[in-house]
Every structure is written in C-alpha cells, then in structure tokens.
Coordinates of C-alpha atoms in Angstrom, one line a residue:
M1 CA 0.0 0.0 0.0
P2 CA 1.5 3.4 -0.8
S3 CA 2.6 5.0 2.4
S4 CA 1.5 8.5 1.4
V5 CA -2.2 7.6 1.8
T6 CA -1.7 7.8 5.5
A7 CA -2.1 11.6 4.9
L8 CA -5.8 10.8 4.8
G9 CA -5.8 10.2 8.5
Q10 CA -2.8 12.3 9.5
A11 CA -4.2 15.5 8.0
R12 CA -6.9 15.4 10.6
S13 CA -5.0 14.0 13.5
S14 CA -5.4 17.2 15.5
G15 CA -9.2 16.7 15.4
P16 CA -10.8 17.8 18.6
G17 CA -7.5 19.2 19.9
M18 CA -7.5 22.0 17.3
A19 CA -6.4 25.4 18.6
P20 CA -9.4 27.6 19.5
S21 CA -7.9 30.5 17.5
A22 CA -7.9 28.5 14.2
C23 CA -10.0 30.3 11.7
C24 CA -13.0 28.3 10.5
C25 CA -12.2 29.3 6.9
S26 CA -8.4 28.6 7.0
P27 CA -7.1 26.0 4.6
A28 CA -6.4 23.6 7.5
A29 CA -10.0 24.0 8.7
V30 CA -11.5 23.4 5.3
Q31 CA -9.3 20.3 4.8
R32 CA -10.6 19.0 8.2
R33 CA -14.2 19.4 7.0
L34 CA -13.4 18.1 3.5
P35 CA -10.9 15.3 3.9
I36 CA -10.9 14.6 0.2
L37 CA -8.6 17.7 -0.2
A38 CA -5.9 15.8 1.8
W39 CA -5.5 13.0 -0.8
L40 CA -7.1 14.1 -4.1
P41 CA -4.1 16.3 -5.2
S42 CA -1.8 13.2 -5.0
Y43 CA -4.2 10.7 -6.5
S44 CA -2.5 8.4 -9.0
L45 CA -3.3 5.9 -11.7
Q46 CA -2.1 3.1 -9.4
W47 CA -4.5 4.2 -6.7
L48 CA -7.3 4.3 -9.3
K49 CA -6.7 0.7 -10.2
M50 CA -6.7 -0.5 -6.6
D51 CA -9.7 1.6 -5.7
F52 CA -11.6 0.2 -8.7
V53 CA -10.9 -3.4 -7.8
A54 CA -11.8 -2.8 -4.2
G55 CA -15.0 -0.9 -5.1
L56 CA -16.1 -3.7 -7.4
S57 CA -15.4 -6.3 -4.7
V58 CA -17.4 -4.4 -2.1
G59 CA -20.3 -3.8 -4.6
L60 CA -20.6 -7.5 -5.3
T61 CA -20.8 -8.1 -1.6
A62 CA -23.1 -5.1 -0.9
I63 CA -25.9 -6.0 -3.4
P64 CA -26.9 -9.4 -2.0
Q65 CA -26.4 -8.2 1.6
A66 CA -28.6 -5.2 1.0
L67 CA -31.4 -7.5 -0.3
A68 CA -30.9 -9.7 2.7
Y69 CA -30.8 -6.9 5.3
A70 CA -34.0 -5.5 4.1
E71 CA -35.6 -8.7 5.1
V72 CA -34.1 -8.3 8.6
A73 CA -35.5 -4.8 8.8
G74 CA -38.9 -6.1 7.7
L75 CA -39.0 -3.9 4.6
P76 CA -39.4 -4.7 0.9
P77 CA -36.1 -5.8 -0.7
Q78 CA -35.6 -2.6 -2.8
Y79 CA -35.2 -0.6 0.4
G80 CA -32.0 -2.4 1.2
L81 CA -30.6 -1.2 -2.2
Y82 CA -32.0 2.3 -1.6
S83 CA -29.9 2.4 1.6
A84 CA -26.7 1.0 0.0
F85 CA -25.4 3.8 -2.3
M86 CA -25.8 7.2 -0.6
G87 CA -23.1 6.5 2.0
C88 CA -20.6 5.6 -0.8
F89 CA -20.9 9.1 -2.3
V90 CA -21.0 11.1 0.9
Y91 CA -18.1 9.3 2.5
F92 CA -16.1 10.0 -0.7
F93 CA -16.0 13.7 0.3
L94 CA -16.3 13.6 4.1
G95 CA -14.8 10.3 5.3
T96 CA -11.5 10.1 7.3
S97 CA -10.9 6.4 6.8
R98 CA -9.9 4.9 3.4
D99 CA -11.4 1.5 4.4
V100 CA -14.8 2.2 5.8
T101 CA -18.0 1.6 3.8
L102 CA -21.3 3.0 4.9
G103 CA -24.6 1.1 4.2
P104 CA -27.2 -1.2 5.7
T105 CA -25.9 -3.6 8.4
A106 CA -27.3 -6.5 10.2
I107 CA -27.4 -4.7 13.6
M108 CA -28.9 -1.5 12.2
S109 CA -31.5 -3.5 10.2
L110 CA -32.5 -5.3 13.4
L111 CA -33.0 -1.9 15.2
V112 CA -35.0 -0.6 12.3
S113 CA -37.3 -3.6 12.6
F114 CA -37.8 -2.9 16.3
Y115 CA -38.7 0.7 16.0
T116 CA -40.4 1.2 12.6
F117 CA -43.1 -1.5 12.7
H118 CA -42.1 -2.8 9.2
E119 CA -43.4 0.5 7.7
P120 CA -41.2 2.1 5.1
A121 CA -42.4 5.6 5.9
Y122 CA -41.3 5.2 9.6
A123 CA -37.9 3.7 8.5
V124 CA -37.2 6.7 6.1
L125 CA -38.2 9.2 8.7
L126 CA -36.1 7.5 11.3
A127 CA -33.1 7.8 8.9
F128 CA -33.7 11.6 8.6
L129 CA -34.1 12.2 12.3
S130 CA -31.1 10.0 13.1
G131 CA -29.1 11.9 10.6
C132 CA -30.1 15.2 12.2
I133 CA -29.1 14.0 15.6
Q134 CA -25.8 12.6 14.4
L135 CA -25.0 15.7 12.4
A136 CA -25.7 17.9 15.5
M137 CA -23.4 15.8 17.6
G138 CA -20.7 16.2 15.0
V139 CA -21.1 20.0 14.8
L140 CA -21.1 20.3 18.6
R141 CA -18.1 17.9 18.8
L142 CA -19.9 15.5 21.1
G143 CA -18.1 12.4 19.9
F144 CA -16.7 12.0 23.5
L145 CA -20.1 11.0 24.7
L146 CA -19.7 7.6 22.9
D147 CA -16.8 6.9 25.3
F148 CA -19.4 6.4 28.1
I149 CA -20.6 3.2 26.5
S150 CA -18.1 0.6 27.7
Y151 CA -16.7 -2.3 25.6
P152 CA -18.5 -5.0 27.6
V153 CA -21.9 -3.3 26.9
I154 CA -21.1 -3.1 23.1
K155 CA -20.1 -6.7 23.1
G156 CA -23.2 -7.8 25.0
F157 CA -25.4 -5.9 22.5
T158 CA -23.7 -7.2 19.4
S159 CA -23.7 -10.8 20.7
A160 CA -27.4 -10.6 21.5
A161 CA -28.1 -9.0 18.1
A162 CA -26.2 -11.9 16.4
V163 CA -28.4 -14.5 18.1
T164 CA -31.6 -12.5 17.4
I165 CA -30.8 -11.9 13.8
G166 CA -29.4 -15.4 13.1
F167 CA -32.3 -17.2 14.8
G168 CA -34.7 -14.8 13.0
Q169 CA -33.5 -16.2 9.7
I170 CA -34.1 -19.9 10.6
K171 CA -37.7 -19.5 9.5
N172 CA -36.6 -18.5 6.0
L173 CA -33.8 -21.1 6.0
L174 CA -36.4 -23.8 6.6
G175 CA -39.2 -22.3 4.6
L176 CA -41.5 -21.7 7.6
Q177 CA -44.2 -19.0 7.2
N178 CA -46.3 -16.9 9.5
I179 CA -43.7 -17.0 12.3
P180 CA -44.2 -14.0 14.7
R181 CA -41.2 -11.5 15.0
P182 CA -40.8 -11.1 18.8
F183 CA -37.8 -13.1 19.7
F184 CA -39.2 -15.4 22.4
L185 CA -42.4 -16.1 20.4
Q186 CA -40.2 -16.7 17.3
V187 CA -38.3 -19.4 19.2
Y188 CA -41.4 -21.0 20.5
H189 CA -43.3 -21.1 17.1
T190 CA -40.2 -22.1 15.2
F191 CA -39.8 -25.3 17.3
L192 CA -43.5 -25.8 17.4
R193 CA -43.8 -25.9 13.6
I194 CA -40.5 -27.5 12.8
A195 CA -42.4 -30.4 11.2
E196 CA -43.6 -28.0 8.5
T197 CA -40.1 -27.5 7.1
R198 CA -40.0 -27.3 3.3
V199 CA -37.3 -29.7 2.2
G200 CA -36.3 -27.7 -0.9
D201 CA -35.7 -24.5 1.1
A202 CA -33.9 -26.3 3.9
V203 CA -31.6 -28.2 1.5
L204 CA -30.8 -25.1 -0.6
G205 CA -30.2 -23.0 2.5
L206 CA -27.8 -25.5 4.0
V207 CA -25.9 -25.9 0.7
C208 CA -25.6 -22.1 0.4
M209 CA -24.2 -21.9 4.0
L210 CA -21.8 -24.6 3.3
L211 CA -20.6 -22.9 0.1
L212 CA -20.2 -19.6 1.9
L213 CA -18.2 -21.3 4.6
V214 CA -15.9 -23.1 2.2
L215 CA -15.3 -19.9 0.1
K216 CA -14.6 -17.9 3.3
L217 CA -12.0 -20.5 4.5
M218 CA -10.4 -20.4 1.0
R219 CA -10.3 -16.6 1.2
D220 CA -8.6 -16.7 4.6
H221 CA -6.0 -19.3 3.5
V222 CA -5.1 -18.3 -0.1
P223 CA -1.7 -16.7 -0.1
P224 CA -1.6 -13.1 -1.5
V225 CA -0.7 -12.5 -5.1
H226 CA 2.9 -11.1 -5.6
P227 CA 4.2 -9.5 -8.8
E228 CA 7.2 -11.9 -8.9
M229 CA 5.0 -15.0 -9.2
P230 CA 4.7 -16.7 -12.6
P231 CA 1.8 -15.4 -14.7
G232 CA -0.1 -18.7 -14.5
V233 CA 0.1 -18.8 -10.7
R234 CA -0.8 -15.1 -10.5
L235 CA -3.9 -15.7 -12.7
S236 CA -5.1 -18.7 -10.8
R237 CA -4.7 -17.1 -7.4
G238 CA -6.3 -13.9 -8.7
L239 CA -9.4 -15.9 -9.9
V240 CA -9.6 -17.7 -6.5
W241 CA -9.3 -14.4 -4.7
A242 CA -12.1 -12.8 -6.9
A243 CA -14.4 -15.8 -6.4
T244 CA -14.0 -16.0 -2.7
T245 CA -14.3 -12.2 -2.2
A246 CA -17.5 -12.1 -4.2
R247 CA -18.8 -15.2 -2.6
N248 CA -22.1 -13.7 -1.5
A249 CA -22.9 -12.6 -5.1
L250 CA -21.8 -16.0 -6.4
V251 CA -23.9 -18.1 -4.0
V252 CA -27.0 -15.9 -4.4
S253 CA -26.6 -16.1 -8.2
F254 CA -26.2 -19.8 -8.0
A255 CA -29.4 -20.2 -5.9
A256 CA -31.3 -17.9 -8.2
L257 CA -30.2 -19.9 -11.2
V258 CA -31.4 -23.1 -9.5
A259 CA -34.8 -21.5 -8.7
Y260 CA -35.2 -20.2 -12.2
S261 CA -34.4 -23.7 -13.6
F262 CA -37.3 -25.2 -11.5
E263 CA -39.5 -22.3 -12.6
V264 CA -39.1 -23.2 -16.2
T265 CA -40.2 -26.8 -15.5
G266 CA -43.4 -25.5 -13.8
Y267 CA -42.4 -26.7 -10.3
Q268 CA -41.1 -24.3 -7.6
P269 CA -39.8 -25.9 -4.4
F270 CA -38.5 -22.6 -3.0
I271 CA -40.0 -19.5 -1.5
L272 CA -38.8 -16.7 -3.7
T273 CA -38.0 -13.0 -2.9
G274 CA -40.7 -12.0 -5.4
E275 CA -41.3 -8.7 -7.1
T276 CA -38.8 -5.9 -6.4
A277 CA -39.7 -2.4 -7.4
E278 CA -37.8 -1.5 -10.6
G279 CA -35.7 1.6 -11.2
L280 CA -34.0 4.2 -9.1
P281 CA -35.8 5.6 -6.1
P282 CA -37.5 9.0 -6.5
V283 CA -35.9 12.0 -4.8
R284 CA -38.4 13.4 -2.3
I285 CA -38.6 14.8 1.2
P286 CA -39.1 12.2 4.0
P287 CA -42.7 11.5 5.0
F288 CA -43.6 13.6 8.0
S289 CA -47.1 12.1 8.1
V290 CA -48.7 8.8 7.0
T291 CA -52.2 8.3 5.7
T292 CA -53.7 5.0 6.7
A293 CA -57.2 3.5 6.4
N294 CA -57.9 4.8 10.0
G295 CA -56.8 8.4 9.2
T296 CA -53.6 10.4 9.1
I297 CA -50.7 9.8 11.5
S298 CA -49.1 13.1 12.3
F299 CA -45.4 13.8 12.6
T300 CA -45.7 14.1 16.4
E301 CA -47.5 10.7 16.6
M302 CA -44.8 9.1 14.4
V303 CA -42.1 10.4 16.7
Q304 CA -43.9 9.2 19.8
D305 CA -44.4 5.8 18.1
M306 CA -40.6 5.4 17.5
G307 CA -39.9 6.5 21.0
A308 CA -36.5 5.3 22.3
G309 CA -35.5 4.4 18.8
L310 CA -34.6 8.1 18.2
A311 CA -31.9 7.7 20.8
V312 CA -30.8 4.1 20.3
V313 CA -30.6 4.1 16.5
P314 CA -28.3 7.1 16.0
L315 CA -26.2 6.2 19.1
M316 CA -25.6 2.6 18.0
G317 CA -25.0 3.7 14.4
L318 CA -22.3 6.0 15.6
L319 CA -20.8 3.4 17.9
E320 CA -20.7 0.7 15.2
S321 CA -19.2 3.0 12.5
I322 CA -16.6 4.6 14.7
A323 CA -15.6 1.3 16.2
V324 CA -15.1 -0.1 12.6
A325 CA -13.1 3.0 11.6
K326 CA -10.8 2.9 14.6
A327 CA -10.2 -0.8 14.2
F328 CA -9.0 -0.5 10.6
A329 CA -7.2 2.8 11.2
S330 CA -5.2 1.1 14.0
Q331 CA -4.6 -2.0 11.8
N332 CA -3.4 0.1 8.8
N333 CA -1.5 2.8 10.7
Y334 CA -3.5 6.0 10.2
R335 CA -5.8 8.1 12.3
I336 CA -9.4 9.1 12.1
D337 CA -11.4 12.1 13.4
A338 CA -14.3 10.9 15.4
N339 CA -16.3 14.2 15.1
Q340 CA -15.7 14.2 11.3
E341 CA -17.1 10.7 11.2
L342 CA -20.2 11.9 13.0
L343 CA -20.7 14.5 10.3
A344 CA -20.2 11.9 7.5
I345 CA -22.7 9.4 9.0
G346 CA -25.2 12.1 9.9
L347 CA -25.2 13.7 6.4
T348 CA -25.4 10.2 4.8
N349 CA -28.6 9.4 6.8
M350 CA -30.1 12.8 6.1
L351 CA -29.5 12.7 2.4
G352 CA -30.3 9.0 2.2
S353 CA -33.8 9.7 3.6
L354 CA -34.4 11.8 0.4
V355 CA -34.0 8.5 -1.6
S356 CA -36.0 6.3 0.8
S357 CA -33.0 4.9 2.7
Y358 CA -33.4 3.5 6.2
P359 CA -30.6 4.3 8.8
V360 CA -27.1 3.1 7.8
T361 CA -23.7 2.8 9.5
G362 CA -20.3 1.4 8.9
S363 CA -20.2 -2.2 7.9
F364 CA -17.4 -4.3 9.4
G365 CA -17.8 -7.1 6.9
R366 CA -17.7 -4.9 3.8
T367 CA -15.0 -2.7 5.3
A368 CA -12.9 -5.9 5.8
V369 CA -13.5 -6.7 2.1
N370 CA -12.5 -3.2 1.1
A371 CA -9.2 -3.3 3.2
Q372 CA -8.3 -6.8 1.9
S373 CA -8.9 -5.7 -1.7
G374 CA -6.1 -3.1 -1.3
V375 CA -8.3 0.1 -1.3
C376 CA -6.2 3.3 -1.2
T377 CA -8.8 6.0 -0.8
P378 CA -12.5 6.5 -0.2
A379 CA -12.8 6.7 -4.0
G380 CA -13.4 3.0 -4.0
G381 CA -16.9 3.8 -2.7
L382 CA -17.8 5.5 -5.9
V383 CA -17.5 2.2 -7.8
T384 CA -19.6 0.5 -5.2
G385 CA -22.3 3.2 -5.3
V386 CA -22.5 3.1 -9.1
L387 CA -22.7 -0.7 -9.1
V388 CA -25.7 -0.5 -6.7
L389 CA -27.4 2.1 -8.8
L390 CA -26.9 -0.1 -12.0
S391 CA -28.4 -3.1 -10.2
L392 CA -31.4 -1.0 -9.3
D393 CA -31.9 0.2 -12.8
Y394 CA -31.3 -3.0 -14.7
L395 CA -31.2 -6.1 -12.4
T396 CA -34.3 -5.8 -10.2
S397 CA -36.4 -8.1 -12.4
L398 CA -33.8 -10.9 -11.8
F399 CA -34.1 -10.5 -8.0
Y400 CA -37.5 -12.1 -8.3
Y401 CA -35.9 -15.6 -8.5
I402 CA -33.6 -15.3 -5.5
P403 CA -34.8 -17.8 -2.9
K404 CA -35.3 -16.4 0.6
S405 CA -33.4 -19.4 2.0
A406 CA -30.3 -18.2 0.1
L407 CA -30.6 -14.7 1.6
A408 CA -31.1 -16.3 5.0
A409 CA -27.8 -18.2 4.5
V410 CA -26.0 -14.9 3.6
I411 CA -27.3 -13.2 6.8
I412 CA -26.5 -16.1 9.1
M413 CA -23.0 -16.3 7.8
A414 CA -22.6 -12.5 8.0
V415 CA -23.7 -12.2 11.7
A416 CA -22.1 -15.4 13.0
P417 CA -18.7 -13.6 13.7
L418 CA -20.6 -11.0 15.8
F419 CA -21.1 -13.5 18.5
D420 CA -17.8 -13.3 20.3
T421 CA -17.3 -16.3 22.6
K422 CA -13.7 -15.3 23.4
I423 CA -14.9 -12.1 25.2
F424 CA -16.4 -14.2 28.0
R425 CA -13.2 -16.1 28.6
T426 CA -11.1 -12.9 28.3
L427 CA -13.1 -11.0 30.8
W428 CA -13.2 -14.0 33.2
R429 CA -9.4 -14.0 33.1
V430 CA -8.8 -10.2 33.1
K431 CA -11.6 -8.7 35.2
R432 CA -14.6 -10.8 36.1
L433 CA -16.6 -7.8 37.3
D434 CA -16.8 -6.6 33.7
L435 CA -18.9 -9.7 32.9
L436 CA -21.8 -8.1 34.8
P437 CA -22.6 -5.3 32.4
L438 CA -21.9 -7.7 29.5
C439 CA -24.4 -10.3 30.7
V440 CA -27.0 -7.7 31.8
T441 CA -26.9 -6.1 28.3
F442 CA -26.9 -9.5 26.5
L443 CA -29.9 -10.9 28.4
L444 CA -32.0 -7.8 28.4
C445 CA -31.5 -7.1 24.7
F446 CA -33.6 -10.2 24.0
W447 CA -36.5 -8.4 25.8
E448 CA -36.0 -4.9 24.5
V449 CA -32.9 -3.5 22.9
Q450 CA -33.1 -0.1 24.5
Y451 CA -33.5 -1.7 28.0
G452 CA -30.5 -3.9 27.4
I453 CA -28.2 -1.0 26.3
L454 CA -29.6 1.3 29.1
A455 CA -29.2 -1.3 31.8
G456 CA -25.7 -2.3 30.7
A457 CA -24.6 1.4 30.5
L458 CA -26.2 2.0 34.0
V459 CA -24.3 -1.0 35.5
S460 CA -21.0 0.3 33.9
L461 CA -21.7 3.8 35.3
L462 CA -22.4 2.4 38.8
M463 CA -19.2 0.4 38.7
L464 CA -17.3 3.6 37.7
L465 CA -19.0 5.6 40.5
H466 CA -18.2 2.9 43.0
S467 CA -14.5 3.0 42.1
A468 CA -14.6 6.8 42.4
A469 CA -16.4 6.6 45.8
R470 CA -14.3 3.8 47.2
P471 CA -10.8 4.2 45.8
E472 CA -8.2 1.7 46.8
T473 CA -5.6 2.9 49.3
K474 CA -2.1 1.7 49.9
V475 CA -1.1 1.6 53.6
S476 CA 2.6 1.4 54.8
E477 CA 3.1 0.5 58.4
G478 CA 6.2 1.8 60.2
P479 CA 7.2 4.4 62.9
V480 CA 4.8 6.7 61.0
L481 CA 1.7 5.4 59.3
V482 CA 1.6 6.3 55.5
L483 CA -1.6 6.1 53.6
Q484 CA -1.7 6.7 49.8
P485 CA -4.9 6.9 47.7
A486 CA -4.3 4.7 44.6
S487 CA -6.4 7.0 42.4
G488 CA -7.9 10.5 42.5
L489 CA -9.8 12.0 45.4
S490 CA -13.3 13.3 44.7
F491 CA -16.2 14.2 47.0
P492 CA -17.9 10.7 47.1
A493 CA -14.6 9.2 48.4
V494 CA -14.1 11.6 51.3
E495 CA -16.2 9.7 53.9
A496 CA -14.6 6.4 53.1
L497 CA -11.1 7.9 53.3
R498 CA -12.0 9.6 56.6
K499 CA -13.3 6.3 58.1
E500 CA -10.2 4.4 57.1
I501 CA -7.9 7.1 58.5
L502 CA -9.8 7.2 61.8
S503 CA -9.8 3.4 62.1
R504 CA -6.0 3.1 61.4
A505 CA -4.7 6.2 63.2
L506 CA -7.1 7.7 65.8
E507 CA -9.2 4.7 67.0
V508 CA -6.1 2.8 68.1
S509 CA -4.2 3.1 71.3
P510 CA -2.1 5.1 71.4
P511 CA -3.2 7.4 68.5
R512 CA -0.7 7.6 65.7
C513 CA 0.7 10.3 63.4
L514 CA -0.2 9.8 59.7
V515 CA 1.3 10.9 56.4
L516 CA -1.2 11.3 53.5
E517 CA 0.7 10.6 50.3
C518 CA -1.2 12.5 47.6
T519 CA 1.0 11.8 44.5
H520 CA -2.0 10.4 42.6
V521 CA -4.4 13.2 43.6
C522 CA -4.5 15.7 40.7
S523 CA -7.6 17.7 41.8
I524 CA -9.9 18.2 44.8
D525 CA -13.2 19.9 45.4
Y526 CA -14.7 21.9 48.3
T527 CA -16.3 18.8 49.9
V528 CA -12.8 17.2 50.0
V529 CA -11.4 20.3 51.5
L530 CA -14.0 20.3 54.3
G531 CA -13.4 16.6 55.0
L532 CA -9.6 17.1 55.2
G533 CA -10.2 20.1 57.5
E534 CA -12.3 17.9 59.9
L535 CA -9.6 15.3 59.8
L536 CA -7.0 17.9 60.8
Q537 CA -9.2 18.9 63.7
D538 CA -9.6 15.3 64.8
F539 CA -5.8 14.8 64.8
Q540 CA -5.2 18.0 66.8
K541 CA -7.7 16.9 69.5
Q542 CA -5.9 13.6 69.8
G543 CA -2.5 15.3 70.1
V544 CA -1.0 13.8 66.9
A545 CA -0.2 15.2 63.5
L546 CA -1.5 14.7 60.0
A547 CA 1.0 15.7 57.3
F548 CA 0.7 15.8 53.5
V549 CA 3.3 14.8 50.9
G550 CA 3.4 14.8 47.1
L551 CA 0.8 17.6 46.6
Q552 CA 0.5 18.7 43.0
L553 CA 0.3 22.4 42.4
P554 CA -3.5 22.7 41.7
V555 CA -4.2 20.7 44.8
L556 CA -1.8 22.8 46.9
R557 CA -3.4 26.0 45.6
V558 CA -6.8 24.8 46.8
L559 CA -5.6 23.7 50.2
L560 CA -3.6 26.9 50.8
S561 CA -6.6 29.0 49.7
A562 CA -8.8 27.2 52.3
D563 CA -6.4 28.3 55.1
L564 CA -6.8 25.0 57.0
K565 CA -5.7 25.1 60.6
G566 CA -2.8 22.8 61.3
F567 CA -2.2 22.1 57.6
Q568 CA 1.4 21.1 56.9
Y569 CA 3.0 19.5 53.9
F570 CA 6.5 18.3 52.8
S571 CA 8.2 17.7 49.5
T572 CA 9.3 14.2 50.4
L573 CA 8.1 11.3 52.5
E574 CA 11.5 11.2 54.4
E575 CA 11.1 14.8 55.5
A576 CA 7.6 14.2 56.7
E577 CA 8.6 11.1 58.7
K578 CA 11.6 13.0 60.3
H579 CA 9.3 15.8 61.3
L580 CA 6.6 13.6 62.7
R581 CA 9.2 11.7 64.7
Q582 CA 10.3 15.1 66.2
E583 CA 13.7 14.9 64.7
P584 CA 15.5 18.4 64.6
G585 CA 16.2 20.3 61.5
T586 CA 13.1 19.5 59.6
Q587 CA 10.2 21.9 59.4
P588 CA 6.9 21.7 57.5
Y589 CA 6.3 24.0 54.6
N590 CA 3.6 25.9 56.3
I591 CA 6.3 28.0 58.0
R592 CA 6.6 31.2 56.2
E593 CA 10.4 31.4 56.4
D594 CA 10.9 28.4 54.2
S595 CA 12.2 29.5 50.8
I596 CA 10.5 26.6 48.9
L597 CA 7.1 27.7 50.3
D598 CA 7.8 31.2 49.3
Q599 CA 8.5 30.0 45.7
K600 CA 5.3 28.0 45.7
V601 CA 3.1 30.7 47.1
A602 CA 4.6 33.0 44.5
L603 CA 3.5 30.5 41.9
L604 CA 0.0 30.4 43.4
K605 CA -0.3 34.2 43.3
A606 CA 0.9 34.3 39.6

C-alpha cells in the first residue's frame, strides 16, 4: 500500500484538539471538513486501479447483503438497495478512513425492525431524524459521549443481536411461514412448527451456507498475489481471490439460477423473494405524516411511536461505524477524526432519507473486504455506489428468483462472527466484574434493545462511580503510618477515606501520626477540603499530627486558599517522617520562612 495515503488520517490528527484560535475558513480547517482535499491532489493511476478493484469487490458483496438486510428490517427488498449507495458518495467527500464503507448492516436493520413496525415511511423518517441527531453531535463535537458506552456493553449488545438476527432467519432457511417476529415467540413457534419445514428451502439454504463457509475459508488461507509470481500462478490465485471475495454474489446467483431452472419446469420448491420495485428511487422529502385506512398519523405521533429508537438508533449507528473506523485505522496505521465521522454518518442518513433509505452505518464485513482488496482512498466507494445504482436500474427483475433461504444463509454467515465467545473467557481472566454489564446487556436485549443497552450502561456507570467513591488505598506501616490513595480523590470518596484514616490512626491506642501521600491526587473539590479540615481537627484533638506529601500544584493551591488550621506539607516522605518523629532540622512548609514555600506561594499568586 502506498505510504502516502496515511495523509488521509494524519491531515486530521489534531481533530478535537485544534487550537481555538484557528479560523473556520483557513485551509487547514477546510481540509478537516473536506478530507478529500488531503488525498485528491496526490491521486495516482495506481490508486485508481486499486480503488476500482476494491469498489467492485465491495459492490458484489453489498448488493446481496442489501437485499438480505431489508428482510431483517422487515422492509421490501428494494429498500436495502436504496440504503446502500448514498453513503458511498457522501463518504467520498467527508470520510476520514480509506477503508470504511457505509450502508445497511445486520445490527442497524434489526434496530429498524424494532422501531419502525415494518413500515417504510417510519424507516425513512427514522433515517432523517437519526441523521439530524448525528450531524448535530458532529457539529457540537460531542463524539466523546460515545466513550461512556463501555466495551462489555457493546459486546453484549452485538452478541445478543447476532443471536436474534441469526435465529430470526431460521424460518426463511427452513421455509416456515407466518412466524411472529418477537424473539421469544419466534423461538417458540419455530420449534412448534419444525415439522412444516420445506425440504427444498432447507436443502438449498444449508448448501448455500456450506458454500459460503468453504469460500470464506479459502479466502482466509489463499496466499496473497505477488508480482514476482509466474503469470499462470498469479492468474489462478487472482481468480480464486475474486471468487472468494464475491462469494455472496456467487452463491445468491447460483441459488437464483437453480430456482429459475425449477420455474421453467413449472415446479417451484423454494419460497422466492418475489417482485422488487424497478428503477431508481424517486428523490423526495421524508414522510412527515402517513395516511392510513384509519386516518392520518401526524409527525408528532410518528415520533412518539418510534420512542426510544430516536436515541438508540443514532447512538448505535455512531458506535458501530466509529468502532469499525478505529479498528481498521489502527490496523493500517493511520488516524481518524471521530467528530468528522459523525458529520459523515449524519449527512449520509439525512441525504439518504431523500431517496427512501433507512438508517445506515459502517459495515465491518464490507470494510474488511475493502481493506483486503487493497483500497487506497474512499474513491473505491464511488465504484460500489455506481454498481448498486446499476443493479437498481437493470437487475431488479432478476431478483424475483432469489430464494429467501439463500438470503437467510447470507445473513446467518454474516452475523455469526458478531457472537464473540472469546470475550467471555477474556473478561473472566482479566476482570470478572466486567462480565456483569456484558451479561446484563446480553440478556435484556432479548427483551427490548433499549432496555439492554440502558441497563448495561447504567451498570457500567455504577461500577465507575463505585470505584470513584471507594478508591483503593495503599497503607505502609512503620514508625509513622503512611496512607496513599491509589487514584484520584473526589467528594464521594471523602467519607470512606475519613473512616479508614480514623480506624487506622485515631481509633487505636495510642493514636498515631499519619502521612497522607497525595501523588495520585490531581484535583480536589470543596467537599474534599471540608473533609480534610475535619480530619486535621480530629488529629489535633488527639495530640497527633497529620501531614501531606506529594501535593500537586493545583491541589496545593486549593488547600492553601482554604487556610486550614494545622495544615502542613512536605516535599518528600522522608522529610515528613523525620518531622513527625520530632527529629530536629526538619520543618513543614507551612512555616513562612521556608524558601520553597515562598516560591510555591509566588506561583499560586501568579
């Protein structure tokens, strides 16, 4: 890969850390908002060749997946294709990762099915509103809010989504019909009606899964093509690479050909996709109301119906896309701008809603295909977008013959890697407590997605607050007791620190002097100051001393400003211990004659 393409990420590496004085119209600021300007001037013929091959490979993956994901979303198949091209064009201008491809994904399709009641109008409006929220977050530089969703919560959600999506396709794989969509009812009715399995659909679906698995294994084990190889070897490996990369398109085409062969004979053993709306989608504003047989549903009512989806869908869309972008940026040694990614995803969803798209995000599977195909810039997305548009204009009549069991096989094989069994073993080995938010999220997502994510995030937040309220302390016994908070000191932790100090120093006989080692304390608030003041009074009443060591300048400034009675601090632990043992020659720095104190007070006044 040409090394100069790293400019795509490096040009925006400053991102949120940009100097406040930077002019919004300066060349650097314009380049941050239009990342295409970072790589387009140096675009070469070699990059064009690599981008074309990558875009073609992704397009052959995206078309069958788009048809399949529309089924997951509970929408007609053409809506998957409507959602698959806008992100290619928007990301060409605004994207900060050369690898990422935006479009429909399994997880986003599942969320759409939960919150839009299988109504296209709701799905399109959700895309528009999600885009507005994501765009606003990008403009306000709120990308940091995503950091509050912990990794175990994300893994719990994606694993639950993989199970939900995968099991949801069992009915299509077996040719079962009229199975309810709620997960637990789906499980019950699938097993209840397993005897109604259509042999043709089951056999074709399993064959398609087997073919996809074999082609994937071949793709993972075929050595890369090198220029120094003999032409014959290069050609054979290139053909294998092309076939395995476009495996979804090949398998779906094979299944459609089989179904068409049976159709010609007058016997059809498969349930087919059926009619797909032909042509490109019309450009129109999103539906802000819906007319039904029972009257008109207003915009307000539609928003109320979607409820928590207006928070969950844009949030999970951002999380999925930025996680994908960061993973491949780290793998390929460049950087992304999270806030710029918010703008790209938000604008994609807003503009996509004008062409009847449902919410989209970054696809890990197609991004992996893009990276493995040697993509150099986001220009590869243009090829993918054009390919999707051509399929809408010319191939929709052929989609009629695609068996639903073949699309189910594509979906199941696509979501299987999302269920990460290793994460459970890893957390058990590294930190078992992190299994709690993961399991809470995983289990509750089978009930309601928003409750699972909310509960998992809440558990993670409570764990974070508990660690802040009960920080670990390191205690050193000796002639003088030394207590060191292992992390910061904030107001929820004051009472716990006070109790520990009292139990170790003042509630023993005789009372002991204590040194509070504050190297890890970088800031304190007024509640902490009050608590320390009460401690100093308690020590004075018992006739022993409390001394401070390792105070950082911001903390020292606050404590000196509070003018605490009996407050004394030292630069080193040895000096504090000497003073508390009443050895001559050592004085605390609250004595005005000390030159070091004078220097620090001068700094405080500066």
